[in-house]
Amino acid sequence: MTQVADFRNIILLGHGGSGKTSLAEAILHTTGATNRLGSVDDKTSICDYYEEEKEHQHSIQSTAVYANYAGKLVNIIDTPGYPDFIGQTVKAIPAAETAVIVISAAAGIETNTRKLFKLATETNLSRVIVINKMDAENVDQLELIKNIQETFGSQCRCANLPTAEKGAVIDCIKNDGGDSPVMDVKQAHTELIESVIEADDALMESYLGGEEIPAEKIASVFVEALKAGTLIPIVFTDARKEIGITEFLDLVVKCTPSPAQASAKNLTDGDKVTELKADSTGPLAGLVFRVGFDQKSNMKYITIRIYSGAINSDTNLYRNNERKAIRPGHILKSQGGETKEIDAGLAGDIVTLAKVEELRIGDLIHDGRVAGKFTQPAVPEPMFSLALEPATRGDEQKISGALEKLCEEDPCFKISRDMQTKELVASGLGDLHLRVMLEKMEKRYKLMVTAKEPKIPYRETISTKAEGHYRHKKQTGGAGQFGEVYLRVEPAERNSDPPLQFSWDIFGGSIPGQYEPAVLKGVNDVMQSGAVAGFPLQDVKVSVYDGKHHPVDSKEVAFRAAGKGAFVDAVQKAKPVLLEPIVDMEVTVPAENMGDIAGDLASKRGRVLGQEMLAGNFIVLKAQVPLSEVTQYNSQLKSVTGGRGSYSMSLSHYEIVPPNVQQQIVAQYSKKKESD
């Protein structure tokens, strides 16, 4: 039985196209886990096994695989690298102890690589940098190493170097001699050793005193150096030719932390913090970091990182703070789309459960002896939306069920029902993201939809104080309806949580307290549906201060209508404004396109905040732009740069829409309302 000290959990991070999946395939083949080298290009990859991944030739979901090497079980999480699919990557980061940052020698440090490196650092993972595709032509590898050190820190040191013919690598941990065209091996060895012993004061003192440090002592401190961040090893590989893979695996099993050596995971429950030790005899605690559905059977698979305790087939599992027990049934190890049954899931391992419908990504699973939440990195907010309509009448229910399953797989894919238009709305991180999710639905569930133009998630708010009044009176022969409400509104701080601050300031019983919930419901109706252009309201304070009731005709429905009417009246007097989402953009383009791109962003009401020169004569432009101006930016950027540009974006904040733009949006809304 594998012990906790024998597990190694690594997550492959990097920009799309850097070779993460190829590296995982090379590891599986080198260790004998597979009998042939899987290829993304040939559509034979173990990791990219979904039809959409084969078709697009890049990872869309995170995938767990494993390999046995030198007596250790190495769990590998391969992740998507393109910004549109980053949600699953972010959720998988806490499942590993070591982040392997994969950089293409040809492309250099790309936009998403920087973000993921920062995220791995903030999550307290040890880090290793892999320069893949080391045989790429016309690449100044020494310049790339310098760029890595400038970008990620001087603690990035070469643990190996390519030989002159690039057919092998030289181990710089063991060797202080050898011939590499990249840099002097002795210099690399010295820099590496100095970064290692920085993690141990006694060794550092001995080294500075001129003592020779034995290799075994250096090895024993290597893990501590990675954990402390005094060392980030750089290793070279050519995954497709399986060069440097054995040396990389040696580094993983000998020098990266096992779950027993890594910092303990903590569960937070209010003020109480529970430290989870990687001990299979302790209380069970694990994190669900992946959900997937089988393409043929639609069976649900849950992938879990176990931090403490063990799972057997008859373990009573609990989800978060729920008290309903779940029986896991078979315990599985996933090798891409294939699974193998094992006896138990132990602390430190990554396992898969089937048919456990209740579990979701981000859930704590436990045996009832712990409580709380894991601190997890936040995923980006979905900003692109499409209104969906069934291509075939009668498919509405089936489509809702299929979309719900897709939401379970991807934490950045959301489905909602527009309260105003009654449309089914899909939201994601970009045009590509939404397109692929709809492709999934078509291929897996044989369901098709028509999609309308992207919907921008505007918000409404008020800019001054005002008072509102509404009397609801209805007499239809029987019992009538009566309710009258006076209220005040004023702006709250921007991005207030909650978006509505409601107070009941009735004195003297002009409205009985029993109707307060009804008035609040009426106000909330408007908060959801908007009062100007059909968008949700935010940052509003409401005070209900007067009104009238009737001893017979007053009812909840009457005061809900009165509350709604009074609130609309007040908002329309309070100089309402629209707020639009502003996104942070990082646009990576060839230097010769920089002027065109900067001018284009300025024409889109964007603000260029800065720029940074990258290797290979590329520039990163950082800007803030209204989301409404960049919904089709993917095709525009391809057109300007000949397909060589890339970009990423994330929600920054909301700003007031310019008056002329607001006028257009309100006019469109009014026209649509009239036609409906």
PDB file of N, CA and C in Angstrom, residues 15-104:
ATOM      1  N   HIS A  15       0.438  28.713 -20.522  1.00  0.00           N
ATOM      2  CA  HIS A  15      -0.421  29.215 -21.594  1.00  0.00           C
ATOM      3  C   HIS A  15      -0.752  28.092 -22.571  1.00  0.00           C
ATOM      4  N   GLY A  16      -1.874  28.214 -23.249  1.00  0.00           N
ATOM      5  CA  GLY A  16      -2.257  27.227 -24.253  1.00  0.00           C
ATOM      6  C   GLY A  16      -1.191  27.079 -25.320  1.00  0.00           C
ATOM      7  N   GLY A  17      -0.881  25.842 -25.692  1.00  0.00           N
ATOM      8  CA  GLY A  17       0.115  25.597 -26.716  1.00  0.00           C
ATOM      9  C   GLY A  17       1.534  25.473 -26.207  1.00  0.00           C
ATOM     10  N   SER A  18       1.730  25.582 -24.883  1.00  0.00           N
ATOM     11  CA  SER A  18       3.098  25.493 -24.341  1.00  0.00           C
ATOM     12  C   SER A  18       3.593  24.055 -24.255  1.00  0.00           C
ATOM     13  N   GLY A  19       2.665  23.079 -24.335  1.00  0.00           N
ATOM     14  CA  GLY A  19       3.087  21.677 -24.325  1.00  0.00           C
ATOM     15  C   GLY A  19       2.819  20.944 -23.031  1.00  0.00           C
ATOM     16  N   LYS A  20       1.856  21.422 -22.238  1.00  0.00           N
ATOM     17  CA  LYS A  20       1.536  20.759 -20.967  1.00  0.00           C
ATOM     18  C   LYS A  20       1.032  19.340 -21.194  1.00  0.00           C
ATOM     19  N   THR A  21       0.081  19.204 -22.124  1.00  0.00           N
ATOM     20  CA  THR A  21      -0.487  17.878 -22.391  1.00  0.00           C
ATOM     21  C   THR A  21       0.572  16.951 -22.974  1.00  0.00           C
ATOM     22  N   SER A  22       1.410  17.459 -23.861  1.00  0.00           N
ATOM     23  CA  SER A  22       2.494  16.640 -24.432  1.00  0.00           C
ATOM     24  C   SER A  22       3.459  16.186 -23.346  1.00  0.00           C
ATOM     25  N   LEU A  23       3.726  17.049 -22.356  1.00  0.00           N
ATOM     26  CA  LEU A  23       4.596  16.673 -21.233  1.00  0.00           C
ATOM     27  C   LEU A  23       3.954  15.548 -20.428  1.00  0.00           C
ATOM     28  N   ALA A  24       2.650  15.667 -20.154  1.00  0.00           N
ATOM     29  CA  ALA A  24       1.951  14.608 -19.412  1.00  0.00           C
ATOM     30  C   ALA A  24       1.991  13.293 -20.187  1.00  0.00           C
ATOM     31  N   GLU A  25       1.782  13.353 -21.494  1.00  0.00           N
ATOM     32  CA  GLU A  25       1.819  12.136 -22.326  1.00  0.00           C
ATOM     33  C   GLU A  25       3.207  11.501 -22.303  1.00  0.00           C
ATOM     34  N   ALA A  26       4.233  12.333 -22.359  1.00  0.00           N
ATOM     35  CA  ALA A  26       5.610  11.815 -22.328  1.00  0.00           C
ATOM     36  C   ALA A  26       5.913  11.140 -20.992  1.00  0.00           C
ATOM     37  N   ILE A  27       5.407  11.706 -19.898  1.00  0.00           N
ATOM     38  CA  ILE A  27       5.603  11.087 -18.576  1.00  0.00           C
ATOM     39  C   ILE A  27       4.927   9.715 -18.534  1.00  0.00           C
ATOM     40  N   LEU A  28       3.695   9.649 -19.020  1.00  0.00           N
ATOM     41  CA  LEU A  28       2.955   8.378 -19.011  1.00  0.00           C
ATOM     42  C   LEU A  28       3.680   7.317 -19.841  1.00  0.00           C
ATOM     43  N   HIS A  29       4.206   7.706 -20.990  1.00  0.00           N
ATOM     44  CA  HIS A  29       4.877   6.734 -21.860  1.00  0.00           C
ATOM     45  C   HIS A  29       6.236   6.330 -21.297  1.00  0.00           C
ATOM     46  N   THR A  30       6.989   7.307 -20.800  1.00  0.00           N
ATOM     47  CA  THR A  30       8.322   7.018 -20.245  1.00  0.00           C
ATOM     48  C   THR A  30       8.244   6.056 -19.068  1.00  0.00           C
ATOM     49  N   THR A  31       7.204   6.190 -18.245  1.00  0.00           N
ATOM     50  CA  THR A  31       7.067   5.350 -17.050  1.00  0.00           C
ATOM     51  C   THR A  31       6.356   4.033 -17.324  1.00  0.00           C
ATOM     52  N   GLY A  32       5.901   3.835 -18.551  1.00  0.00           N
ATOM     53  CA  GLY A  32       5.204   2.593 -18.885  1.00  0.00           C
ATOM     54  C   GLY A  32       3.729   2.597 -18.521  1.00  0.00           C
ATOM     55  N   ALA A  33       3.207   3.761 -18.111  1.00  0.00           N
ATOM     56  CA  ALA A  33       1.774   3.837 -17.799  1.00  0.00           C
ATOM     57  C   ALA A  33       0.941   3.671 -19.071  1.00  0.00           C
ATOM     58  N   THR A  34       1.514   4.060 -20.216  1.00  0.00           N
ATOM     59  CA  THR A  34       0.875   3.819 -21.514  1.00  0.00           C
ATOM     60  C   THR A  34       1.895   3.143 -22.430  1.00  0.00           C
ATOM     61  N   ASN A  35       1.401   2.396 -23.403  1.00  0.00           N
ATOM     62  CA  ASN A  35       2.327   1.663 -24.277  1.00  0.00           C
ATOM     63  C   ASN A  35       2.633   2.400 -25.569  1.00  0.00           C
ATOM     64  N   ARG A  36       2.058   3.606 -25.724  1.00  0.00           N
ATOM     65  CA  ARG A  36       2.442   4.429 -26.863  1.00  0.00           C
ATOM     66  C   ARG A  36       2.349   5.892 -26.462  1.00  0.00           C
ATOM     67  N   LEU A  37       3.112   6.723 -27.162  1.00  0.00           N
ATOM     68  CA  LEU A  37       3.154   8.147 -26.839  1.00  0.00           C
ATOM     69  C   LEU A  37       1.933   8.836 -27.440  1.00  0.00           C
ATOM     70  N   GLY A  38       1.031   9.309 -26.565  1.00  0.00           N
ATOM     71  CA  GLY A  38      -0.162  10.007 -27.036  1.00  0.00           C
ATOM     72  C   GLY A  38       0.192  11.357 -27.634  1.00  0.00           C
ATOM     73  N   SER A  39      -0.617  11.785 -28.597  1.00  0.00           N
ATOM     74  CA  SER A  39      -0.330  13.036 -29.300  1.00  0.00           C
ATOM     75  C   SER A  39      -1.604  13.859 -29.445  1.00  0.00           C
ATOM     76  N   VAL A  40      -1.481  15.157 -29.149  1.00  0.00           N
ATOM     77  CA  VAL A  40      -2.614  16.071 -29.342  1.00  0.00           C
ATOM     78  C   VAL A  40      -2.925  16.200 -30.827  1.00  0.00           C
ATOM     79  N   ASP A  41      -1.872  16.344 -31.638  1.00  0.00           N
ATOM     80  CA  ASP A  41      -2.057  16.522 -33.082  1.00  0.00           C
ATOM     81  C   ASP A  41      -2.719  15.307 -33.733  1.00  0.00           C
ATOM     82  N   ASP A  42      -2.329  14.112 -33.269  1.00  0.00           N
ATOM     83  CA  ASP A  42      -2.884  12.879 -33.853  1.00  0.00           C
ATOM     84  C   ASP A  42      -4.201  12.466 -33.209  1.00  0.00           C
ATOM     85  N   LYS A  43      -4.638  13.236 -32.218  1.00  0.00           N
ATOM     86  CA  LYS A  43      -5.901  12.968 -31.500  1.00  0.00           C
ATOM     87  C   LYS A  43      -5.866  11.632 -30.761  1.00  0.00           C
ATOM     88  N   THR A  44      -4.645  11.272 -30.266  1.00  0.00           N
ATOM     89  CA  THR A  44      -4.494  10.026 -29.504  1.00  0.00           C
ATOM     90  C   THR A  44      -4.131  10.303 -28.045  1.00  0.00           C
ATOM     91  N   SER A  45      -4.304  11.544 -27.612  1.00  0.00           N
ATOM     92  CA  SER A  45      -3.904  11.932 -26.260  1.00  0.00           C
ATOM     93  C   SER A  45      -4.776  11.264 -25.195  1.00  0.00           C
ATOM     94  N   ILE A  46      -4.137  10.790 -24.128  1.00  0.00           N
ATOM     95  CA  ILE A  46      -4.859  10.239 -22.973  1.00  0.00           C
ATOM     96  C   ILE A  46      -5.554  11.366 -22.207  1.00  0.00           C
ATOM     97  N   CYS A  47      -4.896  12.527 -22.126  1.00  0.00           N
ATOM     98  CA  CYS A  47      -5.416  13.641 -21.326  1.00  0.00           C
ATOM     99  C   CYS A  47      -6.550  14.383 -22.039  1.00  0.00           C
ATOM    100  N   ASP A  48      -6.373  14.665 -23.326  1.00  0.00           N
ATOM    101  CA  ASP A  48      -7.419  15.353 -24.088  1.00  0.00           C
ATOM    102  C   ASP A  48      -8.298  14.309 -24.771  1.00  0.00           C
ATOM    103  N   TYR A  49      -9.182  13.700 -23.999  1.00  0.00           N
ATOM    104  CA  TYR A  49      -9.958  12.573 -24.526  1.00  0.00           C
ATOM    105  C   TYR A  49     -11.380  12.945 -24.939  1.00  0.00           C
ATOM    106  N   TYR A  50     -11.839  14.148 -24.588  1.00  0.00           N
ATOM    107  CA  TYR A  50     -13.171  14.567 -25.024  1.00  0.00           C
ATOM    108  C   TYR A  50     -13.136  14.932 -26.508  1.00  0.00           C
ATOM    109  N   GLU A  51     -14.270  14.722 -27.177  1.00  0.00           N
ATOM    110  CA  GLU A  51     -14.346  14.997 -28.615  1.00  0.00           C
ATOM    111  C   GLU A  51     -14.033  16.461 -28.925  1.00  0.00           C
ATOM    112  N   GLU A  52     -14.501  17.380 -28.071  1.00  0.00           N
ATOM    113  CA  GLU A  52     -14.257  18.798 -28.318  1.00  0.00           C
ATOM    114  C   GLU A  52     -12.767  19.112 -28.224  1.00  0.00           C
ATOM    115  N   GLU A  53     -12.064  18.443 -27.302  1.00  0.00           N
ATOM    116  CA  GLU A  53     -10.626  18.674 -27.150  1.00  0.00           C
ATOM    117  C   GLU A  53      -9.863  18.157 -28.371  1.00  0.00           C
ATOM    118  N   LYS A  54     -10.273  17.012 -28.890  1.00  0.00           N
ATOM    119  CA  LYS A  54      -9.630  16.469 -30.089  1.00  0.00           C
ATOM    120  C   LYS A  54      -9.862  17.388 -31.288  1.00  0.00           C
ATOM    121  N   GLU A  55     -11.072  17.897 -31.381  1.00  0.00           N
ATOM    122  CA  GLU A  55     -11.411  18.748 -32.518  1.00  0.00           C
ATOM    123  C   GLU A  55     -10.668  20.076 -32.468  1.00  0.00           C
ATOM    124  N   HIS A  56     -10.616  20.704 -31.281  1.00  0.00           N
ATOM    125  CA  HIS A  56      -9.961  22.007 -31.141  1.00  0.00           C
ATOM    126  C   HIS A  56      -8.453  21.874 -30.925  1.00  0.00           C
ATOM    127  N   GLN A  57      -7.997  20.662 -30.580  1.00  0.00           N
ATOM    128  CA  GLN A  57      -6.575  20.358 -30.361  1.00  0.00           C
ATOM    129  C   GLN A  57      -5.969  21.190 -29.226  1.00  0.00           C
ATOM    130  N   HIS A  58      -6.728  21.328 -28.167  1.00  0.00           N
ATOM    131  CA  HIS A  58      -6.184  21.879 -26.920  1.00  0.00           C
ATOM    132  C   HIS A  58      -7.105  21.475 -25.773  1.00  0.00           C
ATOM    133  N   SER A  59      -6.570  21.526 -24.562  1.00  0.00           N
ATOM    134  CA  SER A  59      -7.326  21.095 -23.378  1.00  0.00           C
ATOM    135  C   SER A  59      -8.463  22.064 -23.092  1.00  0.00           C
ATOM    136  N   ILE A  60      -9.600  21.485 -22.740  1.00  0.00           N
ATOM    137  CA  ILE A  60     -10.779  22.276 -22.375  1.00  0.00           C
ATOM    138  C   ILE A  60     -11.149  22.020 -20.914  1.00  0.00           C
ATOM    139  N   GLN A  61     -10.806  20.823 -20.425  1.00  0.00           N
ATOM    140  CA  GLN A  61     -11.067  20.480 -19.022  1.00  0.00           C
ATOM    141  C   GLN A  61      -9.769  20.020 -18.360  1.00  0.00           C
ATOM    142  N   SER A  62      -9.709  20.165 -17.035  1.00  0.00           N
ATOM    143  CA  SER A  62      -8.581  19.594 -16.306  1.00  0.00           C
ATOM    144  C   SER A  62      -8.736  18.073 -16.313  1.00  0.00           C
ATOM    145  N   THR A  63      -7.608  17.371 -16.308  1.00  0.00           N
ATOM    146  CA  THR A  63      -7.624  15.914 -16.373  1.00  0.00           C
ATOM    147  C   THR A  63      -6.608  15.346 -15.386  1.00  0.00           C
ATOM    148  N   ALA A  64      -7.012  14.300 -14.673  1.00  0.00           N
ATOM    149  CA  ALA A  64      -6.111  13.634 -13.733  1.00  0.00           C
ATOM    150  C   ALA A  64      -5.567  12.347 -14.353  1.00  0.00           C
ATOM    151  N   VAL A  65      -4.242  12.196 -14.303  1.00  0.00           N
ATOM    152  CA  VAL A  65      -3.585  10.950 -14.714  1.00  0.00           C
ATOM    153  C   VAL A  65      -2.544  10.620 -13.652  1.00  0.00           C
ATOM    154  N   TYR A  66      -1.937   9.445 -13.741  1.00  0.00           N
ATOM    155  CA  TYR A  66      -0.941   9.079 -12.738  1.00  0.00           C
ATOM    156  C   TYR A  66       0.099   8.144 -13.340  1.00  0.00           C
ATOM    157  N   ALA A  67       1.266   8.112 -12.704  1.00  0.00           N
ATOM    158  CA  ALA A  67       2.358   7.249 -13.159  1.00  0.00           C
ATOM    159  C   ALA A  67       3.167   6.800 -11.947  1.00  0.00           C
ATOM    160  N   ASN A  68       3.689   5.593 -12.013  1.00  0.00           N
ATOM    161  CA  ASN A  68       4.589   5.097 -10.969  1.00  0.00           C
ATOM    162  C   ASN A  68       6.028   5.249 -11.449  1.00  0.00           C
ATOM    163  N   TYR A  69       6.862   5.855 -10.597  1.00  0.00           N
ATOM    164  CA  TYR A  69       8.259   6.070 -10.975  1.00  0.00           C
ATOM    165  C   TYR A  69       9.134   6.042  -9.726  1.00  0.00           C
ATOM    166  N   ALA A  70      10.149   5.212  -9.766  1.00  0.00           N
ATOM    167  CA  ALA A  70      11.128   5.110  -8.676  1.00  0.00           C
ATOM    168  C   ALA A  70      10.447   4.885  -7.324  1.00  0.00           C
ATOM    169  N   GLY A  71       9.410   4.060  -7.321  1.00  0.00           N
ATOM    170  CA  GLY A  71       8.730   3.729  -6.070  1.00  0.00           C
ATOM    171  C   GLY A  71       7.752   4.786  -5.585  1.00  0.00           C
ATOM    172  N   LYS A  72       7.540   5.832  -6.374  1.00  0.00           N
ATOM    173  CA  LYS A  72       6.597   6.893  -5.995  1.00  0.00           C
ATOM    174  C   LYS A  72       5.409   6.895  -6.951  1.00  0.00           C
ATOM    175  N   LEU A  73       4.248   7.300  -6.437  1.00  0.00           N
ATOM    176  CA  LEU A  73       3.068   7.455  -7.277  1.00  0.00           C
ATOM    177  C   LEU A  73       2.910   8.941  -7.580  1.00  0.00           C
ATOM    178  N   VAL A  74       3.097   9.294  -8.846  1.00  0.00           N
ATOM    179  CA  VAL A  74       3.038  10.695  -9.261  1.00  0.00           C
ATOM    180  C   VAL A  74       1.665  10.972  -9.871  1.00  0.00           C
ATOM    181  N   ASN A  75       0.863  11.768  -9.163  1.00  0.00           N
ATOM    182  CA  ASN A  75      -0.425  12.229  -9.694  1.00  0.00           C
ATOM    183  C   ASN A  75      -0.190  13.509 -10.485  1.00  0.00           C
ATOM    184  N   ILE A  76      -0.710  13.546 -11.705  1.00  0.00           N
ATOM    185  CA  ILE A  76      -0.490  14.688 -12.601  1.00  0.00           C
ATOM    186  C   ILE A  76      -1.847  15.265 -12.977  1.00  0.00           C
ATOM    187  N   ILE A  77      -1.998  16.568 -12.808  1.00  0.00           N
ATOM    188  CA  ILE A  77      -3.221  17.250 -13.243  1.00  0.00           C
ATOM    189  C   ILE A  77      -2.859  18.118 -14.438  1.00  0.00           C
ATOM    190  N   ASP A  78      -3.363  17.732 -15.607  1.00  0.00           N
ATOM    191  CA  ASP A  78      -3.167  18.526 -16.820  1.00  0.00           C
ATOM    192  C   ASP A  78      -4.307  19.532 -16.908  1.00  0.00           C
ATOM    193  N   THR A  79      -3.999  20.773 -17.241  1.00  0.00           N
ATOM    194  CA  THR A  79      -5.022  21.822 -17.177  1.00  0.00           C
ATOM    195  C   THR A  79      -5.106  22.612 -18.483  1.00  0.00           C
ATOM    196  N   PRO A  80      -6.266  23.220 -18.747  1.00  0.00           N
ATOM    197  CA  PRO A  80      -6.389  24.113 -19.903  1.00  0.00           C
ATOM    198  C   PRO A  80      -5.489  25.341 -19.726  1.00  0.00           C
ATOM    199  N   GLY A  81      -4.967  25.843 -20.841  1.00  0.00           N
ATOM    200  CA  GLY A  81      -4.084  27.006 -20.765  1.00  0.00           C
ATOM    201  C   GLY A  81      -4.650  28.265 -21.373  1.00  0.00           C
ATOM    202  N   TYR A  82      -5.754  28.126 -22.132  1.00  0.00           N
ATOM    203  CA  TYR A  82      -6.338  29.322 -22.738  1.00  0.00           C
ATOM    204  C   TYR A  82      -7.251  30.024 -21.743  1.00  0.00           C
ATOM    205  N   PRO A  83      -7.251  31.363 -21.736  1.00  0.00           N
ATOM    206  CA  PRO A  83      -8.004  32.119 -20.729  1.00  0.00           C
ATOM    207  C   PRO A  83      -9.483  31.751 -20.641  1.00  0.00           C
ATOM    208  N   ASP A  84     -10.111  31.373 -21.775  1.00  0.00           N
ATOM    209  CA  ASP A  84     -11.543  31.047 -21.760  1.00  0.00           C
ATOM    210  C   ASP A  84     -11.867  29.839 -20.885  1.00  0.00           C
ATOM    211  N   PHE A  85     -10.874  28.978 -20.622  1.00  0.00           N
ATOM    212  CA  PHE A  85     -11.142  27.737 -19.885  1.00  0.00           C
ATOM    213  C   PHE A  85     -10.379  27.675 -18.563  1.00  0.00           C
ATOM    214  N   ILE A  86     -10.046  28.856 -18.033  1.00  0.00           N
ATOM    215  CA  ILE A  86      -9.175  28.909 -16.860  1.00  0.00           C
ATOM    216  C   ILE A  86      -9.888  28.501 -15.567  1.00  0.00           C
ATOM    217  N   GLY A  87     -11.224  28.473 -15.575  1.00  0.00           N
ATOM    218  CA  GLY A  87     -11.967  28.167 -14.345  1.00  0.00           C
ATOM    219  C   GLY A  87     -11.576  26.838 -13.744  1.00  0.00           C
ATOM    220  N   GLN A  88     -11.499  25.791 -14.568  1.00  0.00           N
ATOM    221  CA  GLN A  88     -11.128  24.467 -14.055  1.00  0.00           C
ATOM    222  C   GLN A  88      -9.680  24.441 -13.585  1.00  0.00           C
ATOM    223  N   THR A  89      -8.824  25.193 -14.260  1.00  0.00           N
ATOM    224  CA  THR A  89      -7.419  25.278 -13.845  1.00  0.00           C
ATOM    225  C   THR A  89      -7.316  25.852 -12.446  1.00  0.00           C
ATOM    226  N   VAL A  90      -8.005  26.958 -12.215  1.00  0.00           N
ATOM    227  CA  VAL A  90      -7.962  27.632 -10.912  1.00  0.00           C
ATOM    228  C   VAL A  90      -8.465  26.701  -9.805  1.00  0.00           C
ATOM    229  N   LYS A  91      -9.556  25.991 -10.064  1.00  0.00           N
ATOM    230  CA  LYS A  91     -10.133  25.112  -9.049  1.00  0.00           C
ATOM    231  C   LYS A  91      -9.252  23.900  -8.741  1.00  0.00           C
ATOM    232  N   ALA A  92      -8.373  23.518  -9.696  1.00  0.00           N
ATOM    233  CA  ALA A  92      -7.530  22.340  -9.483  1.00  0.00           C
ATOM    234  C   ALA A  92      -6.237  22.663  -8.747  1.00  0.00           C
ATOM    235  N   ILE A  93      -5.850  23.933  -8.683  1.00  0.00           N
ATOM    236  CA  ILE A  93      -4.560  24.307  -8.086  1.00  0.00           C
ATOM    237  C   ILE A  93      -4.402  23.809  -6.639  1.00  0.00           C
ATOM    238  N   PRO A  94      -5.431  23.912  -5.775  1.00  0.00           N
ATOM    239  CA  PRO A  94      -5.235  23.441  -4.395  1.00  0.00           C
ATOM    240  C   PRO A  94      -5.045  21.926  -4.269  1.00  0.00           C
ATOM    241  N   ALA A  95      -5.258  21.171  -5.355  1.00  0.00           N
ATOM    242  CA  ALA A  95      -5.142  19.708  -5.286  1.00  0.00           C
ATOM    243  C   ALA A  95      -3.691  19.233  -5.362  1.00  0.00           C
ATOM    244  N   ALA A  96      -2.754  20.137  -5.640  1.00  0.00           N
ATOM    245  CA  ALA A  96      -1.349  19.746  -5.813  1.00  0.00           C
ATOM    246  C   ALA A  96      -0.468  20.415  -4.767  1.00  0.00           C
ATOM    247  N   GLU A  97       0.739  19.848  -4.592  1.00  0.00           N
ATOM    248  CA  GLU A  97       1.766  20.489  -3.767  1.00  0.00           C
ATOM    249  C   GLU A  97       2.734  21.298  -4.620  1.00  0.00           C
ATOM    250  N   THR A  98       2.878  20.882  -5.883  1.00  0.00           N
ATOM    251  CA  THR A  98       3.877  21.511  -6.751  1.00  0.00           C
ATOM    252  C   THR A  98       3.237  21.942  -8.060  1.00  0.00           C
ATOM    253  N   ALA A  99       3.478  23.191  -8.434  1.00  0.00           N
ATOM    254  CA  ALA A  99       3.037  23.711  -9.728  1.00  0.00           C
ATOM    255  C   ALA A  99       4.193  23.613 -10.703  1.00  0.00           C
ATOM    256  N   VAL A 100       3.951  22.959 -11.820  1.00  0.00           N
ATOM    257  CA  VAL A 100       4.947  22.871 -12.889  1.00  0.00           C
ATOM    258  C   VAL A 100       4.524  23.877 -13.958  1.00  0.00           C
ATOM    259  N   ILE A 101       5.263  24.966 -14.073  1.00  0.00           N
ATOM    260  CA  ILE A 101       4.951  26.035 -15.018  1.00  0.00           C
ATOM    261  C   ILE A 101       5.640  25.710 -16.338  1.00  0.00           C
ATOM    262  N   VAL A 102       4.849  25.412 -17.364  1.00  0.00           N
ATOM    263  CA  VAL A 102       5.403  24.982 -18.652  1.00  0.00           C
ATOM    264  C   VAL A 102       5.455  26.182 -19.599  1.00  0.00           C
ATOM    265  N   ILE A 103       6.658  26.434 -20.123  1.00  0.00           N
ATOM    266  CA  ILE A 103       6.886  27.553 -21.043  1.00  0.00           C
ATOM    267  C   ILE A 103       7.430  26.997 -22.353  1.00  0.00           C
ATOM    268  N   SER A 104       6.838  27.398 -23.455  1.00  0.00           N
ATOM    269  CA  SER A 104       7.350  27.001 -24.764  1.00  0.00           C
ATOM    270  C   SER A 104       8.597  27.815 -25.077  1.00  0.00           C
TER     271      SER A 104
END
